[in-house]
Amino acid sequence: MMDILMYLFETYIHSDAELMVDQDELSEELLRAGFHQEDIYKALNWLEKLAALQDTDHTPYMNTSAVTSIRVYTQDEMNRLDVTCRGFLTYLEQIHVLSSDTREMVIDRVMELETTEFILDDLKWIILMVLFNAPGNESAYSQMEELLYGAEDGYLH
């Protein structure tokens, strides 16, 4: 599913190409690109849920944490997000690329992925997708792009 999400993000969103509104046409395009129907359905559903995170009535964690609060990860979250991923999320919060709200959106989207292997590069893609989709985060999205594409070899934090 990550492959489909990355393909869609690079092909339509990141490249400023016109995104096909018709889900059937988009599914056909993805089938022609070599993706499986079941994975396409899951990826499109994942993207719909990402868009739905803007509706705060259905996401009670949004805007409820104090500035001084500390995020404690569940066991399932720690199983999916290794210490490197969790450290990267903390780093992005410290440099104000992520807020507590966008962090929670990222974690929500990561936990919805059906994968047993999840690495830092996957997390970076999810962060870009969340920031791109969240209104008012244009500056954070640009910062994240600069961190990813403007960084030389080596660690970011």
XYZ file of N, CA and C in Angstrom:
471
model
N 0.815 -1.194 0.000
C 0.000 0.000 0.000
C 0.860 1.261 0.000
N 1.990 1.230 0.692
C 2.884 2.393 0.707
C 3.321 2.749 -0.708
N 3.555 1.747 -1.541
C 3.979 2.009 -2.917
C 2.920 2.806 -3.669
N 1.667 2.451 -3.478
C 0.577 3.160 -4.150
C 0.475 4.591 -3.636
N 0.551 4.759 -2.326
C 0.469 6.098 -1.749
C 1.605 6.984 -2.247
N 2.802 6.436 -2.287
C 3.949 7.200 -2.780
C 3.785 7.518 -4.264
N 3.303 6.564 -5.039
C 3.065 6.781 -6.468
C 2.063 7.911 -6.677
N 0.950 7.859 -5.957
C -0.067 8.901 -6.091
C 0.476 10.261 -5.675
N 1.215 10.287 -4.580
C 1.748 11.554 -4.087
C 2.732 12.148 -5.086
N 3.643 11.335 -5.600
C 4.623 11.834 -6.566
C 3.987 12.195 -7.899
N 3.067 11.368 -8.369
C 2.489 11.557 -9.693
C 1.500 12.706 -9.745
N 0.649 12.819 -8.741
C -0.425 13.794 -8.820
C -0.265 14.986 -7.896
N 0.114 14.742 -6.688
C 0.118 15.821 -5.712
C 1.425 16.596 -5.751
N 2.524 15.916 -5.543
C 3.815 16.586 -5.453
C 4.227 17.220 -6.780
N 3.825 16.616 -7.901
C 4.214 17.139 -9.207
C 3.248 18.199 -9.734
N 2.247 18.556 -8.948
C 1.228 19.536 -9.337
C 0.425 19.108 -10.556
N 0.390 17.823 -10.851
C -0.434 17.321 -11.942
C -1.893 17.356 -11.499
N -2.780 17.421 -12.467
C -4.200 17.459 -12.135
C -4.648 16.092 -11.639
N -5.155 16.056 -10.416
C -5.612 14.803 -9.813
C -6.975 14.447 -10.387
N -7.080 13.221 -10.879
C -8.358 12.756 -11.401
C -9.346 12.642 -10.248
N -10.504 13.231 -10.420
C -11.507 13.204 -9.364
C -12.244 11.865 -9.357
N -12.440 11.291 -10.526
C -13.181 10.044 -10.640
C -12.368 8.887 -10.084
N -12.885 8.269 -9.035
C -12.164 7.192 -8.367
C -11.990 5.977 -9.274
N -12.971 5.715 -10.138
C -12.860 4.579 -11.058
C -11.720 4.785 -12.056
N -11.602 6.005 -12.585
C -10.504 6.296 -13.519
C -9.159 6.173 -12.815
N -9.108 6.669 -11.596
C -7.874 6.584 -10.825
C -7.515 5.129 -10.546
N -8.508 4.318 -10.216
C -8.270 2.885 -9.987
C -7.738 2.220 -11.253
N -8.328 2.548 -12.390
C -7.867 1.989 -13.673
C -6.426 2.407 -13.964
N -6.113 3.657 -13.701
C -4.746 4.157 -13.890
C -3.761 3.359 -13.030
N -4.137 3.123 -11.790
C -3.271 2.372 -10.873
C -3.147 0.911 -11.289
N -4.227 0.334 -11.794
C -4.160 -1.040 -12.312
C -3.192 -1.122 -13.489
N -3.276 -0.139 -14.393
C -2.357 -0.103 -15.545
C -0.912 0.086 -15.093
N -0.733 0.756 -13.962
C 0.615 0.975 -13.436
C 1.162 -0.276 -12.756
N 0.317 -1.319 -12.625
C 0.790 -2.587 -12.085
C 0.418 -2.891 -10.648
N -0.448 -2.079 -10.057
C -0.855 -2.311 -8.676
C -2.058 -3.253 -8.638
N -2.228 -3.950 -7.531
C -3.329 -4.895 -7.355
C -4.585 -4.170 -6.876
N -5.737 -4.652 -7.320
C -7.023 -4.026 -7.021
C -7.268 -3.874 -5.518
N -6.982 -4.917 -4.755
C -7.215 -4.855 -3.306
C -6.348 -3.783 -2.653
N -5.088 -3.689 -3.074
C -4.190 -2.668 -2.529
C -4.636 -1.266 -2.938
N -5.144 -1.137 -4.151
C -5.643 0.155 -4.633
C -6.815 0.605 -3.767
N -7.738 -0.307 -3.519
C -8.896 0.018 -2.684
C -8.445 0.476 -1.296
N -7.514 -0.250 -0.706
C -7.029 0.105 0.633
C -6.345 1.473 0.630
N -5.552 1.757 -0.395
C -4.848 3.035 -0.473
C -5.828 4.194 -0.646
N -6.815 4.032 -1.502
C -7.801 5.093 -1.701
C -8.630 5.305 -0.440
N -8.952 4.240 0.257
C -9.661 4.344 1.533
C -8.798 5.075 2.560
N -7.512 4.763 2.579
C -6.565 5.417 3.490
C -6.542 6.920 3.226
N -6.519 7.298 1.944
C -6.500 8.718 1.581
C -7.811 9.418 1.963
N -8.924 8.722 1.819
C -10.206 9.295 2.238
C -10.206 9.561 3.739
N -9.656 8.641 4.499
C -9.590 8.826 5.949
C -8.634 9.961 6.310
N -7.573 10.136 5.532
C -6.664 11.268 5.756
C -7.423 12.578 5.577
N -8.202 12.671 4.515
C -8.990 13.879 4.276
C -10.019 14.087 5.386
N -10.571 13.003 5.910
C -11.583 13.090 6.961
C -11.008 13.566 8.293
N -9.696 13.496 8.471
C -9.099 13.945 9.735
C -9.266 15.443 9.957
N -9.656 16.167 8.934
C -9.883 17.606 9.077
C -11.173 17.886 9.845
N -12.038 16.885 9.944
C -13.305 17.015 10.651
C -13.071 16.702 12.126
N -12.900 17.742 12.940
C -12.524 17.539 14.344
C -13.629 16.914 15.183
N -14.871 16.897 14.686
C -15.939 16.238 15.434
C -15.688 14.735 15.544
N -14.986 14.162 14.563
C -14.752 12.722 14.549
C -13.359 12.353 15.025
N -12.574 13.323 15.394
C -11.229 13.053 15.896
C -11.053 13.792 17.222
N -11.487 13.200 18.303
C -11.481 13.895 19.590
C -10.090 14.248 20.105
N -9.031 13.641 19.575
C -7.698 13.976 20.056
C -7.204 15.310 19.523
N -7.859 15.838 18.509
C -7.406 17.088 17.914
C -7.633 18.254 18.873
N -6.642 19.116 19.002
C -6.714 20.344 19.780
C -7.045 20.130 21.255
N -6.714 18.986 21.811
C -7.044 18.743 23.216
C -5.815 18.632 24.105
N -4.627 18.612 23.539
C -3.439 18.423 24.370
C -2.835 19.767 24.759
N -2.348 19.818 25.976
C -1.676 21.024 26.458
C -0.295 21.123 25.828
N 0.204 22.321 25.738
C 1.519 22.554 25.141
C 2.609 21.798 25.891
N 2.437 21.630 27.165
C 3.460 20.983 27.981
C 3.285 19.472 28.091
N 2.298 18.916 27.391
C 2.053 17.477 27.500
C 3.141 16.674 26.782
N 3.279 15.424 27.196
C 4.250 14.505 26.609
C 3.477 13.351 25.985
N 3.859 12.960 24.792
C 3.182 11.878 24.084
C 3.712 10.541 24.588
N 2.830 9.697 25.085
C 3.181 8.350 25.501
C 2.597 7.408 24.454
N 3.448 6.598 23.856
C 3.030 5.701 22.783
C 2.489 4.393 23.347
N 1.464 3.871 22.683
C 0.929 2.564 23.059
C 1.904 1.485 22.579
N 1.702 0.276 23.048
C 2.563 -0.828 22.626
C 2.444 -1.061 21.120
N 1.242 -1.005 20.582
C 1.063 -1.173 19.136
C 1.792 -0.084 18.354
N 1.723 1.144 18.846
C 2.422 2.250 18.176
C 3.932 2.047 18.238
N 4.424 1.583 19.386
C 5.869 1.337 19.504
C 6.307 0.172 18.625
N 5.427 -0.799 18.423
C 5.756 -1.904 17.532
C 5.862 -1.420 16.086
N 5.033 -0.478 15.698
C 5.047 0.040 14.333
C 6.119 1.108 14.150
N 6.212 2.010 15.115
C 7.160 3.129 15.043
C 8.353 2.816 15.940
N 9.462 2.451 15.341
C 10.637 2.143 16.153
C 11.185 3.409 16.800
N 12.219 3.271 17.599
C 12.764 4.407 18.346
C 13.256 5.510 17.405
N 13.761 5.154 16.247
C 14.216 6.152 15.275
C 13.033 6.967 14.765
N 11.944 6.309 14.452
C 10.742 7.002 13.972
C 10.167 7.910 15.057
N 10.081 7.398 16.266
C 9.539 8.206 17.362
C 10.454 9.399 17.652
N 11.745 9.187 17.584
C 12.685 10.285 17.779
C 12.556 11.341 16.692
N 12.325 10.896 15.462
C 12.159 11.836 14.353
C 10.890 12.666 14.536
N 9.823 12.039 15.003
C 8.587 12.790 15.275
C 8.826 13.842 16.359
N 9.527 13.460 17.398
C 9.841 14.409 18.475
C 10.692 15.560 17.945
N 11.688 15.233 17.140
C 12.545 16.256 16.539
C 11.707 17.240 15.708
N 10.797 16.732 14.900
C 9.964 17.601 14.061
C 9.052 18.487 14.898
N 8.617 17.983 16.034
C 7.833 18.826 16.940
C 8.706 19.924 17.548
N 9.914 19.568 17.914
C 10.810 20.538 18.543
C 11.177 21.677 17.596
N 11.277 21.399 16.311
C 11.610 22.461 15.344
C 10.353 23.046 14.693
N 9.182 22.684 15.232
C 7.881 23.227 14.847
C 7.476 22.910 13.413
N 7.921 21.768 12.913
C 7.409 21.276 11.638
C 6.084 20.573 11.899
N 6.009 19.835 13.002
C 4.771 19.185 13.414
C 4.253 19.835 14.683
N 2.939 19.969 14.744
C 2.289 20.368 15.991
C 1.792 19.082 16.647
N 1.250 19.188 17.825
C 0.702 17.980 18.452
C -0.450 17.429 17.610
N -1.211 18.303 16.976
C -2.314 17.852 16.127
C -1.819 17.104 14.896
N -0.849 17.686 14.184
C -0.363 17.017 12.976
C 0.412 15.754 13.333
N 1.077 15.751 14.487
C 1.736 14.521 14.942
C 0.716 13.408 15.116
N -0.398 13.734 15.757
C -1.439 12.736 15.971
C -2.047 12.271 14.647
N -2.172 13.182 13.699
C -2.665 12.796 12.378
C -1.694 11.824 11.716
N -0.407 12.101 11.850
C 0.615 11.210 11.281
C 0.523 9.836 11.923
N 0.467 9.798 13.235
C 0.390 8.514 13.948
C -0.883 7.762 13.552
N -1.989 8.474 13.439
C -3.243 7.853 13.021
C -3.094 7.189 11.652
N -2.483 7.887 10.708
C -2.317 7.356 9.358
C -1.309 6.203 9.326
N -0.265 6.280 10.135
C 0.716 5.195 10.204
C 0.050 3.934 10.733
N -0.751 4.078 11.756
C -1.379 2.908 12.369
C -2.433 2.274 11.466
N -2.943 3.024 10.494
C -3.924 2.478 9.551
C -3.283 1.701 8.408
N -1.970 1.801 8.286
C -1.284 1.050 7.233
C -1.276 -0.432 7.580
N -1.496 -1.249 6.586
C -1.434 -2.695 6.797
C -0.062 -3.176 6.348
N 0.886 -3.034 7.243
C 2.250 -3.436 6.922
C 2.936 -3.956 8.170
N 3.848 -4.877 7.970
C 4.648 -5.361 9.087
C 6.010 -4.679 9.091
N 6.397 -4.128 7.958
C 7.675 -3.435 7.849
C 7.417 -1.956 7.630
N 7.889 -1.151 8.557
C 7.713 0.294 8.465
C 9.022 0.933 8.875
N 9.576 1.768 7.997
C 10.876 2.379 8.251
C 10.754 3.903 8.246
N 11.821 4.557 8.620
C 11.844 6.012 8.712
C 11.484 6.671 7.386
N 11.950 6.147 6.278
C 11.608 6.744 4.981
C 10.111 6.699 4.727
N 9.449 5.615 5.141
C 7.990 5.537 5.017
C 7.327 6.625 5.860
N 7.832 6.817 7.063
C 7.290 7.839 7.953
C 7.407 9.222 7.320
N 8.523 9.490 6.703
C 8.729 10.803 6.066
C 7.689 11.050 4.981
N 7.372 10.020 4.211
C 6.336 10.159 3.176
C 4.971 10.441 3.809
N 4.663 9.728 4.876
C 3.379 9.933 5.554
C 3.300 11.357 6.090
N 4.387 11.845 6.662
C 4.422 13.214 7.190
C 4.157 14.213 6.073
N 4.810 14.030 4.926
C 4.574 14.929 3.797
C 3.114 14.910 3.369
N 2.520 13.733 3.293
C 1.115 13.624 2.876
C 0.195 14.315 3.871
N 0.446 14.116 5.152
C -0.392 14.749 6.180
C -0.251 16.261 6.121
N 0.978 16.766 6.056
C 1.184 18.214 6.029
C 0.602 18.836 4.763
N 0.703 18.138 3.650
C 0.129 18.641 2.402
C -1.382 18.745 2.516
N -1.984 17.803 3.201
C -3.437 17.725 3.308
C -4.016 18.633 4.396
N -3.217 19.023 5.368
C -3.717 19.802 6.506
C -3.637 21.298 6.206
N -4.784 21.963 6.080
C -4.779 23.405 5.797
C -4.010 24.181 6.860
N -3.313 25.211 6.410
C -2.559 26.062 7.324
C -1.176 25.548 7.653
N -0.756 24.462 7.020
C 0.557 23.882 7.291
C 1.507 23.998 6.094
N 1.281 24.999 5.265
C 2.103 25.164 4.070
C 3.572 25.395 4.420
N 3.812 26.202 5.450
C 5.180 26.476 5.876
C 5.846 25.212 6.411
N 5.110 24.452 7.211
C 5.648 23.199 7.758
C 5.930 22.207 6.635
N 5.050 22.165 5.642
C 5.257 21.281 4.489
C 6.540 21.677 3.755
N 6.738 22.969 3.554
C 7.956 23.450 2.886
C 9.201 23.107 3.692
N 9.116 23.268 5.014
C 10.241 22.909 5.880
C 10.557 21.417 5.770
N 9.517 20.599 5.760
C 9.701 19.154 5.668
C 10.322 18.789 4.330
N 9.855 19.411 3.267
C 10.444 19.177 1.945
C 11.922 19.549 1.943
N 12.236 20.670 2.543
C 13.625 21.119 2.606
C 14.472 20.141 3.413
N 13.921 19.640 4.510
C 14.638 18.653 5.313
C 14.922 17.389 4.506
N 13.949 16.965 3.723
C 14.090 15.716 2.982
C 14.908 15.870 1.717
N 14.595 16.887 0.933
C 15.217 17.016 -0.376
C 16.454 17.907 -0.373
N 16.572 18.752 0.643
C 17.699 19.667 0.699
C 18.822 19.183 1.593
N 18.603 18.058 2.272
C 19.595 17.540 3.211
C 20.689 16.801 2.489
N 21.902 16.981 2.953
C 23.030 16.213 2.444
C 23.022 14.845 3.109
N 23.945 14.003 2.728
C 24.041 12.699 3.356
C 24.268 12.852 4.855
N 23.691 11.965 5.612
C 23.864 11.993 7.053
C 22.518 12.064 7.743
N 22.565 12.133 9.052
C 21.353 12.151 9.841
C 20.800 13.564 9.937
N 19.476 13.659 10.060
C 18.817 14.941 10.165
C 18.757 15.435 11.602
N 18.935 14.554 12.550
C 18.863 14.969 13.941
C 19.855 14.213 14.779
